[in-house]
Tab-separated table of C-alpha atoms in Angstrom:
chain	number	residue	atom	x	y	z
A	27	MET	CA	0.000	0.000	0.000
A	28	GLY	CA	1.506	3.297	-1.091
A	29	SER	CA	2.065	6.155	1.367
A	30	SER	CA	-0.650	8.246	-0.327
A	31	GLN	CA	-3.294	5.534	0.058
A	32	ARG	CA	-5.364	5.380	3.188
A	33	PRO	CA	-6.354	1.925	4.456
A	34	LEU	CA	-9.634	0.444	3.334
A	35	ARG	CA	-12.331	0.242	6.002
A	36	ILE	CA	-13.693	-3.293	5.771
A	37	LEU	CA	-16.595	-4.821	7.662
A	38	GLN	CA	-16.429	-8.626	7.650
A	39	ILE	CA	-19.727	-10.378	8.404
A	40	CYS	CA	-19.201	-14.011	9.435
A	41	ASN	CA	-21.650	-16.881	9.826
A	42	LYS	CA	-19.448	-18.317	12.611
A	43	PRO	CA	-16.378	-17.133	14.541
A	44	PRO	CA	-13.226	-17.234	12.370
A	45	TYR	CA	-11.298	-18.517	15.379
A	46	PRO	CA	-10.635	-21.165	16.761
A	47	LEU	CA	-9.688	-22.902	13.524
A	48	VAL	CA	-12.075	-25.815	13.983
A	49	ASP	CA	-13.025	-26.384	10.344
A	50	GLY	CA	-12.230	-25.315	6.800
A	51	GLY	CA	-14.650	-22.393	6.820
A	52	CYS	CA	-13.052	-20.888	9.932
A	53	ILE	CA	-9.579	-21.383	8.481
A	54	ALA	CA	-10.593	-19.681	5.219
A	55	MET	CA	-12.088	-16.676	7.032
A	56	PHE	CA	-9.194	-16.296	9.464
A	57	ALA	CA	-6.587	-16.494	6.693
A	58	LEU	CA	-8.154	-13.551	4.877
A	59	THR	CA	-8.746	-11.581	8.085
A	60	LYS	CA	-5.167	-12.038	9.214
A	61	GLY	CA	-3.876	-11.213	5.745
A	62	LEU	CA	-5.905	-7.997	5.509
A	63	LEU	CA	-4.716	-6.888	8.950
A	64	MET	CA	-1.097	-7.608	8.027
A	65	ASN	CA	-1.707	-5.560	4.872
A	66	LYS	CA	-2.642	-2.688	7.232
A	67	GLN	CA	-6.304	-2.506	6.271
A	68	GLU	CA	-8.843	-1.442	8.922
A	69	MET	CA	-11.033	-4.381	9.922
A	70	LYS	CA	-14.250	-4.753	11.878
A	71	ILE	CA	-15.912	-8.151	12.367
A	72	LEU	CA	-19.517	-8.929	13.186
A	73	SER	CA	-19.897	-12.664	13.658
A	74	ALA	CA	-22.715	-15.017	14.458
A	75	TYR	CA	-22.023	-17.777	16.961
A	76	SER	CA	-24.029	-20.804	18.031
A	77	PHE	CA	-23.927	-23.936	20.175
A	78	LYS	CA	-22.096	-25.625	17.304
A	79	HIS	CA	-19.596	-22.767	16.919
A	80	PRO	CA	-19.297	-20.946	20.275
A	81	ILE	CA	-17.480	-17.690	20.882
A	82	LEU	CA	-14.472	-18.191	23.184
A	83	PRO	CA	-12.069	-15.854	25.008
A	84	ILE	CA	-9.325	-16.907	22.566
A	85	THR	CA	-11.522	-15.617	19.730
A	86	TYR	CA	-11.430	-12.086	21.114
A	87	GLU	CA	-7.689	-12.361	21.792
A	88	LYS	CA	-6.819	-13.505	18.288
A	89	LEU	CA	-9.149	-10.988	16.603
A	90	GLU	CA	-8.596	-8.045	18.921
A	91	LYS	CA	-7.265	-5.852	16.094
A	92	ALA	CA	-10.411	-6.575	14.082
A	93	LYS	CA	-12.650	-5.322	16.927
A	94	ILE	CA	-14.867	-8.397	16.755
A	95	GLU	CA	-18.458	-8.371	17.998
A	96	ALA	CA	-20.555	-11.528	18.191
A	97	VAL	CA	-24.284	-12.290	18.290
A	98	PHE	CA	-25.767	-15.623	19.345
A	99	LEU	CA	-27.958	-17.466	16.814
A	100	ASP	CA	-29.906	-20.601	17.666
A	101	LEU	CA	-29.037	-22.673	14.609
A	102	LYS	CA	-30.180	-26.017	15.970
A	103	PRO	CA	-32.706	-27.638	13.597
A	104	HIS	CA	-36.183	-27.490	15.142
A	105	PHE	CA	-38.716	-30.008	13.862
A	106	LEU	CA	-41.738	-27.677	14.015
A	107	SER	CA	-39.893	-24.891	12.232
A	108	MET	CA	-38.710	-27.326	9.570
A	109	PHE	CA	-42.254	-28.671	9.138
A	110	PHE	CA	-43.995	-25.292	8.842
A	111	ASN	CA	-41.286	-24.059	6.488
A	112	LEU	CA	-42.451	-26.699	3.998
A	113	PHE	CA	-45.541	-24.556	3.421
A	114	ARG	CA	-43.528	-21.406	2.735
A	115	SER	CA	-41.357	-20.429	-0.200
A	116	HIS	CA	-38.143	-19.424	1.587
A	117	SER	CA	-35.122	-21.632	2.255
A	118	TYR	CA	-35.106	-23.004	5.800
A	119	ILE	CA	-31.303	-23.200	5.625
A	120	LEU	CA	-31.009	-19.434	5.149
A	121	GLN	CA	-33.934	-18.387	7.345
A	122	ARG	CA	-32.195	-19.730	10.474
A	123	PHE	CA	-29.542	-17.011	10.148
A	124	ILE	CA	-31.963	-14.057	10.023
A	125	THR	CA	-32.725	-12.693	13.495
A	126	SER	CA	-33.694	-9.351	14.996
A	127	ASP	CA	-30.698	-9.447	17.368
A	128	PHE	CA	-28.195	-9.764	14.535
A	129	SER	CA	-30.044	-7.140	12.482
A	130	SER	CA	-29.916	-4.684	15.399
A	131	ALA	CA	-26.199	-5.247	15.963
A	132	LEU	CA	-25.469	-4.809	12.260
A	133	GLN	CA	-27.593	-1.656	12.012
A	134	LYS	CA	-25.803	-0.068	14.975
A	135	ILE	CA	-22.369	-0.768	13.485
A	136	LEU	CA	-23.398	0.672	10.111
A	137	CYS	CA	-24.846	3.784	11.726
A	138	ASP	CA	-21.801	4.356	13.955
A	139	GLN	CA	-19.051	3.664	11.382
A	140	THR	CA	-18.357	4.214	7.710
A	141	PHE	CA	-17.034	1.386	5.546
A	142	ASP	CA	-15.643	1.101	2.032
A	143	ILE	CA	-16.241	-2.655	1.726
A	144	VAL	CA	-18.627	-5.058	3.428
A	145	GLN	CA	-17.287	-8.583	2.986
A	146	ILE	CA	-20.046	-11.139	3.631
A	147	GLU	CA	-18.697	-14.597	4.430
A	148	SER	CA	-20.877	-17.289	2.842
A	149	LEU	CA	-24.332	-17.230	1.311
A	150	PHE	CA	-25.887	-17.681	4.764
A	151	MET	CA	-25.376	-14.015	5.692
A	152	ALA	CA	-26.361	-12.592	2.288
A	153	PRO	CA	-30.013	-11.952	3.305
A	154	TYR	CA	-28.682	-9.002	5.323
A	155	ILE	CA	-27.778	-7.169	2.088
A	156	PRO	CA	-30.982	-5.000	2.077
A	157	LEU	CA	-30.177	-3.822	5.615
A	158	ILE	CA	-26.607	-2.990	4.592
A	159	ARG	CA	-27.866	-1.050	1.569
A	160	LYS	CA	-30.205	0.961	3.794
A	161	TYR	CA	-27.511	2.151	6.199
A	162	SER	CA	-24.282	2.108	4.183
A	163	ARG	CA	-22.851	3.155	0.837
A	164	ALA	CA	-20.127	0.519	1.050
A	165	LYS	CA	-19.566	-1.933	-1.792
A	166	ILE	CA	-20.869	-5.370	-0.825
A	167	CYS	CA	-18.874	-8.498	-1.700
A	168	VAL	CA	-20.207	-11.967	-0.907
A	169	ARG	CA	-17.469	-14.542	-0.457
A	170	ALA	CA	-18.951	-17.828	-1.652
A	171	HIS	CA	-17.199	-20.684	0.164
A	172	ASN	CA	-19.238	-23.225	-1.830
A	173	VAL	CA	-21.963	-23.486	-4.425
A	174	GLU	CA	-24.255	-24.254	-1.513
A	175	HIS	CA	-27.249	-25.788	-3.286
A	176	SER	CA	-25.022	-28.255	-5.142
A	177	ILE	CA	-24.112	-29.896	-1.813
A	178	TRP	CA	-27.772	-30.787	-1.242
A	179	GLU	CA	-28.206	-31.885	-4.858
A	180	LYS	CA	-25.319	-34.356	-4.507
A	181	LEU	CA	-26.647	-35.606	-1.163
A	182	LEU	CA	-30.032	-36.087	-2.848
A	183	GLN	CA	-28.453	-38.190	-5.609
A	184	ARG	CA	-26.927	-40.572	-3.075
A	185	GLU	CA	-29.872	-40.762	-0.643
A	186	LYS	CA	-31.954	-43.961	-0.668
A	187	LEU	CA	-34.787	-43.170	1.769
A	188	PRO	CA	-37.800	-41.732	-0.149
A	189	TRP	CA	-38.814	-39.200	2.517
A	190	LYS	CA	-35.261	-37.916	2.822
A	191	ARG	CA	-34.993	-37.642	-0.961
A	192	LYS	CA	-38.166	-35.559	-1.045
A	193	TYR	CA	-36.968	-33.259	1.719
A	194	TYR	CA	-33.478	-32.854	0.214
A	195	SER	CA	-35.131	-32.044	-3.116
A	196	ILE	CA	-37.116	-29.207	-1.511
A	197	LEU	CA	-34.040	-27.870	0.292
A	198	ALA	CA	-31.900	-27.965	-2.845
A	199	LYS	CA	-34.520	-26.318	-5.080
A	200	ARG	CA	-35.226	-23.437	-2.700
A	201	LEU	CA	-31.576	-22.914	-1.877
A	202	ARG	CA	-30.685	-22.800	-5.588
A	203	GLN	CA	-33.268	-20.081	-6.244
A	204	GLU	CA	-32.181	-17.983	-3.278
A	205	GLU	CA	-28.481	-18.519	-3.930
A	206	ILE	CA	-28.799	-16.978	-7.396
A	207	PHE	CA	-31.082	-14.212	-6.102
A	208	TRP	CA	-28.909	-13.105	-3.194
A	209	LEU	CA	-25.607	-13.264	-5.050
A	210	ASN	CA	-27.139	-10.974	-7.664
A	211	GLN	CA	-27.904	-8.422	-4.929
A	212	ALA	CA	-24.202	-7.964	-4.167
A	213	ASP	CA	-21.742	-5.688	-5.975
A	214	ALA	CA	-19.327	-8.583	-6.500
A	215	VAL	CA	-18.972	-12.266	-5.656
A	216	LEU	CA	-15.666	-13.733	-4.475
A	217	THR	CA	-15.253	-17.379	-5.450
A	218	ILE	CA	-12.834	-19.810	-3.839
A	219	THR	CA	-12.287	-21.965	-6.965
A	220	GLU	CA	-12.334	-21.268	-10.689
A	221	LYS	CA	-14.881	-24.057	-11.129
A	222	ASP	CA	-17.253	-22.248	-8.772
A	223	THR	CA	-16.768	-19.090	-10.852
A	224	LEU	CA	-17.924	-20.979	-13.939
A	225	SER	CA	-20.806	-22.607	-12.046
A	226	PHE	CA	-22.171	-19.277	-10.804
A	227	SER	CA	-21.860	-17.736	-14.249
A	228	THR	CA	-23.738	-20.656	-15.814
A	229	LEU	CA	-26.445	-20.458	-13.133
A	230	GLY	CA	-27.175	-16.834	-13.962
A	231	VAL	CA	-25.173	-14.816	-11.447
A	232	ASN	CA	-24.635	-11.604	-13.399
A	233	LYS	CA	-22.507	-9.649	-10.928
A	234	PRO	CA	-18.689	-9.510	-11.241
A	235	LEU	CA	-17.114	-12.813	-10.174
A	236	HIS	CA	-13.622	-12.523	-8.712
A	237	TYR	CA	-11.541	-15.628	-7.975
A	238	VAL	CA	-9.825	-15.468	-4.552
A	239	PRO	CA	-8.218	-18.832	-3.704
A	240	PHE	CA	-7.647	-19.993	-0.146
A	241	GLY	CA	-4.325	-18.721	1.143
A	242	VAL	CA	-1.880	-20.579	3.385
A	243	PHE	CA	-0.273	-18.325	5.992
A	244	ASP	CA	1.267	-20.838	8.434
A	245	THR	CA	3.676	-23.081	6.532
A	246	LEU	CA	6.039	-24.175	9.306
A	247	MET	CA	6.071	-27.925	9.851
A	248	PRO	CA	6.721	-29.690	13.193
A	249	THR	CA	10.155	-31.286	13.031
A	250	GLU	CA	10.135	-33.133	16.356
A	251	VAL	CA	7.684	-35.816	15.182
A	252	LEU	CA	8.622	-38.934	13.216
A	253	PRO	CA	5.608	-40.025	11.120
A	254	GLU	CA	4.234	-43.523	11.587
A	255	PHE	CA	4.624	-45.416	8.304
A	256	PRO	CA	2.471	-46.947	7.094
A	257	SER	CA	-0.580	-45.278	8.584
A	258	LEU	CA	-3.739	-43.681	7.222
A	259	PHE	CA	-5.461	-40.662	8.696
A	260	TYR	CA	-8.519	-38.524	8.199
A	261	LEU	CA	-9.068	-35.042	9.640
A	262	GLY	CA	-12.329	-33.166	9.204
A	263	ALA	CA	-15.384	-31.803	10.993
A	264	MET	CA	-17.907	-34.628	11.195
A	265	ASN	CA	-20.887	-32.317	11.691
A	266	TRP	CA	-20.762	-31.571	7.944
A	267	LEU	CA	-22.890	-34.171	6.126
A	268	PRO	CA	-20.519	-34.790	3.163
A	269	ASN	CA	-17.684	-35.641	5.577
A	270	GLU	CA	-19.761	-38.107	7.574
A	271	GLU	CA	-21.144	-39.620	4.379
A	272	GLY	CA	-17.635	-40.153	2.983
A	273	ILE	CA	-16.220	-41.788	6.126
A	274	ARG	CA	-19.229	-44.080	6.469
A	275	TRP	CA	-18.722	-45.220	2.858
A	276	PHE	CA	-14.955	-45.684	3.294
A	277	LEU	CA	-15.296	-47.818	6.429
A	278	LYS	CA	-17.932	-50.007	4.799
A	279	GLU	CA	-16.585	-50.328	1.245
A	280	VAL	CA	-12.817	-49.804	1.452
A	281	TRP	CA	-11.421	-50.483	4.907
A	282	PRO	CA	-12.229	-54.243	5.043
A	283	SER	CA	-10.080	-54.852	1.942
A	284	ILE	CA	-7.293	-52.598	3.221
A	285	HIS	CA	-7.273	-54.417	6.551
A	286	VAL	CA	-6.842	-57.749	4.768
A	287	LEU	CA	-3.906	-56.365	2.750
A	288	PHE	CA	-2.231	-54.593	5.692
A	289	PRO	CA	-3.589	-56.087	8.942
A	290	GLU	CA	-1.152	-54.159	11.181
A	291	MET	CA	-1.800	-50.719	9.660
A	292	LYS	CA	-3.921	-48.272	11.635
A	293	PHE	CA	-6.478	-45.753	10.362
A	294	TYR	CA	-6.775	-42.652	12.576
A	295	ILE	CA	-9.947	-40.528	12.406
A	296	ALA	CA	-9.918	-37.061	13.976
A	297	GLY	CA	-12.349	-34.173	13.883
A	298	ARG	CA	-15.063	-32.289	15.702
A	299	GLN	CA	-18.378	-33.799	16.772
A	300	ILE	CA	-17.736	-37.426	15.869
A	301	PRO	CA	-21.179	-39.107	15.547
A	302	HIS	CA	-22.209	-41.810	18.022
A	303	TRP	CA	-22.352	-44.521	15.379
A	304	LEU	CA	-18.640	-43.998	14.765
A	305	THR	CA	-17.461	-43.678	18.365
A	306	ASN	CA	-19.417	-46.830	19.240
A	307	ALA	CA	-18.287	-48.814	16.199
A	308	ASP	CA	-15.695	-51.577	16.353
A	309	PHE	CA	-13.690	-51.495	13.129
A	310	PRO	CA	-10.365	-53.364	13.370
A	311	GLN	CA	-7.321	-51.080	13.629
A	312	VAL	CA	-9.485	-47.930	13.332
A	313	ILE	CA	-8.614	-45.359	16.015
A	314	VAL	CA	-11.336	-42.736	16.525
A	315	MET	CA	-9.578	-39.823	18.227
A	316	GLY	CA	-12.243	-37.103	18.142
A	317	GLU	CA	-11.143	-33.480	18.199
A	318	VAL	CA	-7.347	-33.162	18.449
A	319	GLU	CA	-5.664	-30.312	20.275
A	320	ASP	CA	-3.021	-29.701	17.606
A	321	ALA	CA	-4.025	-30.561	14.031
A	322	LYS	CA	-0.535	-29.895	12.650
A	323	MET	CA	1.093	-32.278	15.123
A	324	PHE	CA	-1.564	-34.883	14.376
A	325	MET	CA	-0.889	-34.690	10.629
A	326	ALA	CA	2.871	-34.679	11.167
A	327	SER	CA	2.656	-37.952	13.128
A	328	LYS	CA	0.841	-39.863	10.347
A	329	SER	CA	1.802	-40.618	6.752
A	330	ILE	CA	-1.096	-40.949	4.254
A	331	MET	CA	-4.223	-38.785	4.263
A	332	VAL	CA	-7.470	-40.181	2.850
A	333	VAL	CA	-10.427	-37.928	1.999
A	334	PRO	CA	-13.397	-39.869	0.549
A	335	LEU	CA	-15.626	-36.982	-0.565
A	336	PHE	CA	-18.596	-37.400	-2.895
A	337	SER	CA	-20.606	-34.198	-2.357
A	338	GLY	CA	-19.757	-30.562	-1.769
A	339	SER	CA	-18.144	-27.769	-3.761
A	340	GLY	CA	-15.546	-25.076	-3.197
A	341	VAL	CA	-12.139	-26.263	-2.053
A	342	ARG	CA	-11.367	-28.704	0.740
A	343	ILE	CA	-9.075	-26.711	2.963
A	344	LYS	CA	-8.051	-29.718	5.063
A	345	ILE	CA	-6.659	-31.270	1.874
A	346	ILE	CA	-4.591	-28.147	1.226
A	347	GLU	CA	-3.367	-28.297	4.823
A	348	GLY	CA	-2.440	-31.957	4.379
A	349	MET	CA	-0.522	-31.129	1.218
A	350	VAL	CA	1.332	-28.208	2.780
A	351	ALA	CA	2.265	-30.617	5.600
A	352	GLY	CA	4.005	-32.744	2.974
A	353	LYS	CA	1.519	-35.615	3.093
A	354	LEU	CA	0.332	-37.749	0.210
A	355	VAL	CA	-3.417	-37.204	-0.075
A	356	ILE	CA	-5.701	-39.828	-1.606
A	357	THR	CA	-9.069	-38.339	-2.483
A	358	THR	CA	-11.816	-38.207	-5.096
A	359	PRO	CA	-11.734	-35.860	-8.100
A	360	LEU	CA	-14.353	-33.810	-6.242
A	361	GLY	CA	-12.093	-33.615	-3.200
A	362	ALA	CA	-9.250	-32.254	-5.337
A	363	GLN	CA	-11.527	-29.678	-6.961
A	364	GLY	CA	-10.072	-26.174	-6.898
A	365	ILE	CA	-6.483	-27.386	-6.438
A	366	ASP	CA	-4.289	-27.201	-9.538
A	367	CYS	CA	-2.697	-30.590	-8.899
A	368	ARG	CA	-1.775	-33.585	-11.064
A	369	ASP	CA	-2.815	-37.134	-10.294
A	370	GLY	CA	0.237	-39.283	-9.639
A	371	VAL	CA	2.479	-36.247	-9.102
A	372	HIS	CA	1.013	-34.188	-6.242
A	373	ILE	CA	-1.958	-36.334	-5.231
A	374	ARG	CA	-3.649	-39.682	-5.920
A	375	LEU	CA	-7.236	-39.674	-7.184
A	376	ALA	CA	-9.759	-42.460	-6.647
A	377	ASN	CA	-13.516	-42.632	-7.132
A	378	THR	CA	-14.501	-46.241	-6.455
A	379	ALA	CA	-13.723	-48.627	-3.620
A	380	GLN	CA	-11.377	-50.602	-5.876
A	381	GLU	CA	-9.530	-47.431	-6.908
A	382	PHE	CA	-9.092	-46.378	-3.264
A	383	VAL	CA	-7.726	-49.805	-2.368
A	384	GLU	CA	-5.246	-49.707	-5.257
A	385	ALA	CA	-4.119	-46.148	-4.469
A	386	ILE	CA	-3.518	-47.040	-0.821
A	387	ARG	CA	-1.712	-50.255	-1.792
A	388	LEU	CA	0.645	-48.289	-4.052
A	389	ALA	CA	1.303	-45.703	-1.357
A	390	VAL	CA	2.078	-48.269	1.348
A	391	ASN	CA	4.309	-50.397	-0.900
A	392	SER	CA	6.294	-47.389	-2.208
A	393	GLU	CA	7.389	-45.359	0.814
A	394	ASP	CA	9.970	-43.314	-1.117
A	395	LYS	CA	7.454	-42.408	-3.826
A	396	THR	CA	4.847	-41.529	-1.213
A	397	LYS	CA	7.255	-39.140	0.516
A	398	GLU	CA	8.322	-37.652	-2.821
A	399	MET	CA	4.708	-36.940	-3.803
A	400	GLY	CA	4.120	-35.340	-0.396
A	401	GLN	CA	7.023	-32.974	-0.973
A	402	MET	CA	5.797	-32.171	-4.492
A	403	ALA	CA	2.386	-31.406	-3.002
A	404	ARG	CA	3.900	-29.050	-0.432
A	405	LYS	CA	5.900	-27.216	-3.087
A	406	LEU	CA	2.779	-26.770	-5.230
A	407	ILE	CA	0.661	-25.334	-2.399
A	408	LEU	CA	3.372	-22.905	-1.272
A	409	GLN	CA	3.547	-21.633	-4.840
A	410	MET	CA	-0.170	-21.467	-5.680
A	411	HIS	CA	-1.715	-20.510	-2.311
A	412	ASP	CA	0.588	-17.817	-0.934
A	413	ASN	CA	-1.708	-15.832	1.388
A	414	GLU	CA	0.358	-12.639	1.182
A	415	LYS	CA	0.075	-12.443	-2.608
A	416	ILE	CA	-3.616	-13.422	-2.559
A	417	VAL	CA	-4.450	-10.655	-0.071
A	418	LYS	CA	-2.470	-8.031	-2.005
A	419	ASP	CA	-4.425	-8.903	-5.151
A	420	LEU	CA	-7.716	-8.741	-3.222
A	421	VAL	CA	-6.898	-5.318	-1.746
A	422	LYS	CA	-6.121	-4.035	-5.236
A	423	TYR	CA	-9.492	-5.362	-6.436
A	424	TYR	CA	-11.318	-3.821	-3.470
A	425	ARG	CA	-9.702	-0.434	-4.085
A	426	CYS	CA	-10.810	-0.624	-7.689
A	427	ILE	CA	-14.472	-1.411	-7.014
A	428	ALA	CA	-14.537	1.116	-4.146
A	429	GLY	CA	-13.470	3.839	-6.582
A	430	PHE	CA	-9.909	4.299	-5.368
A	431	SER	CA	-8.232	3.942	-8.759
A	432	ASN	CA	-4.945	5.661	-9.596
A	433	GLY	CA	-4.511	6.903	-6.061
A	434	ASN	CA	-7.933	8.596	-6.004
A	435	GLU	CA	-9.093	8.503	-2.385
A	436	GLY	CA	-12.544	9.876	-2.989
A	437	SER	CA	-15.409	8.592	-0.866
A	438	ILE	CA	-17.964	6.139	-2.209
């Protein structure tokens, strides 16, 4: 930022606290927040929090410079609300995030302070755009972490129960309509993968689409840990349906064959809110660890990361973290979406049970190749996902849409 340029005043509206870094969404938000602060932009955060994502003292400590405020939202699914919503036209998924308490907090901030940019994290907070328009002249950018309705469409395709299929169909249809509508109310949409950019354009989003990949800001690797080889590991929040769906499939369709091939090898599963069916299960050599205190140390102590993902969009940030940790990742083509990697060079791709078994067999039987691919993966991520460069490019884009071109510091 040149000496003649004043910092941008950015309000970041979050659907959950960016810290602690408990899942990919939090990591993605915190990376950009930290990057913008390091770039000497002026930040203010208004975040929702819930039972699922509580606000903690460490949140305020880590985001002190961003002057974070938080409002509680009851995001637990309520049967009666879900039932009565069937007779309305709005998406139940989005309606849960709209409350008078959050509206009041947002209105007060907008009345008390002036902003150049309002950065809305995820589609879930986009219904507040009319309120922002009423009280601010700031440019509004929605950061789309996923093509949200496509997650429900993919879950629908794989669901067998008729009543669940019907309900998923309603959720997906309504969410698709509102996703297009709300993104078109913004001044710009920030996408996290180039594929999502194309998807939104094809769907009919007619506002400027700007690709902002996930940036890695903490690239130091623990050196005091010797990885267990061979070993498999999985790390991901299990309160996200696609993650639970993938692990359930892997344990049923893939793990029995792997256990026959390598009876001494362990499979470690870590993540938040492990479901009861998994904690109570008795799969041979499967170690269910739950939430780990230090994700980097956990990854450093294991050797091969498996991510069986069959629904979702955006980019899987845990995969990027695994790659930057120098681990070979075995995942589906969908899991590798948004990462400019090559199968057999930086990552191994598999879509069927047989393909997963073969990919794991190759990795276990070729330790040197597995380590080499992990190092190639790390090199790729450090090159393509440098948070400092990503944030500098974003600030330049923000200054442009806010009207600060060629050093012009006029108000918007």
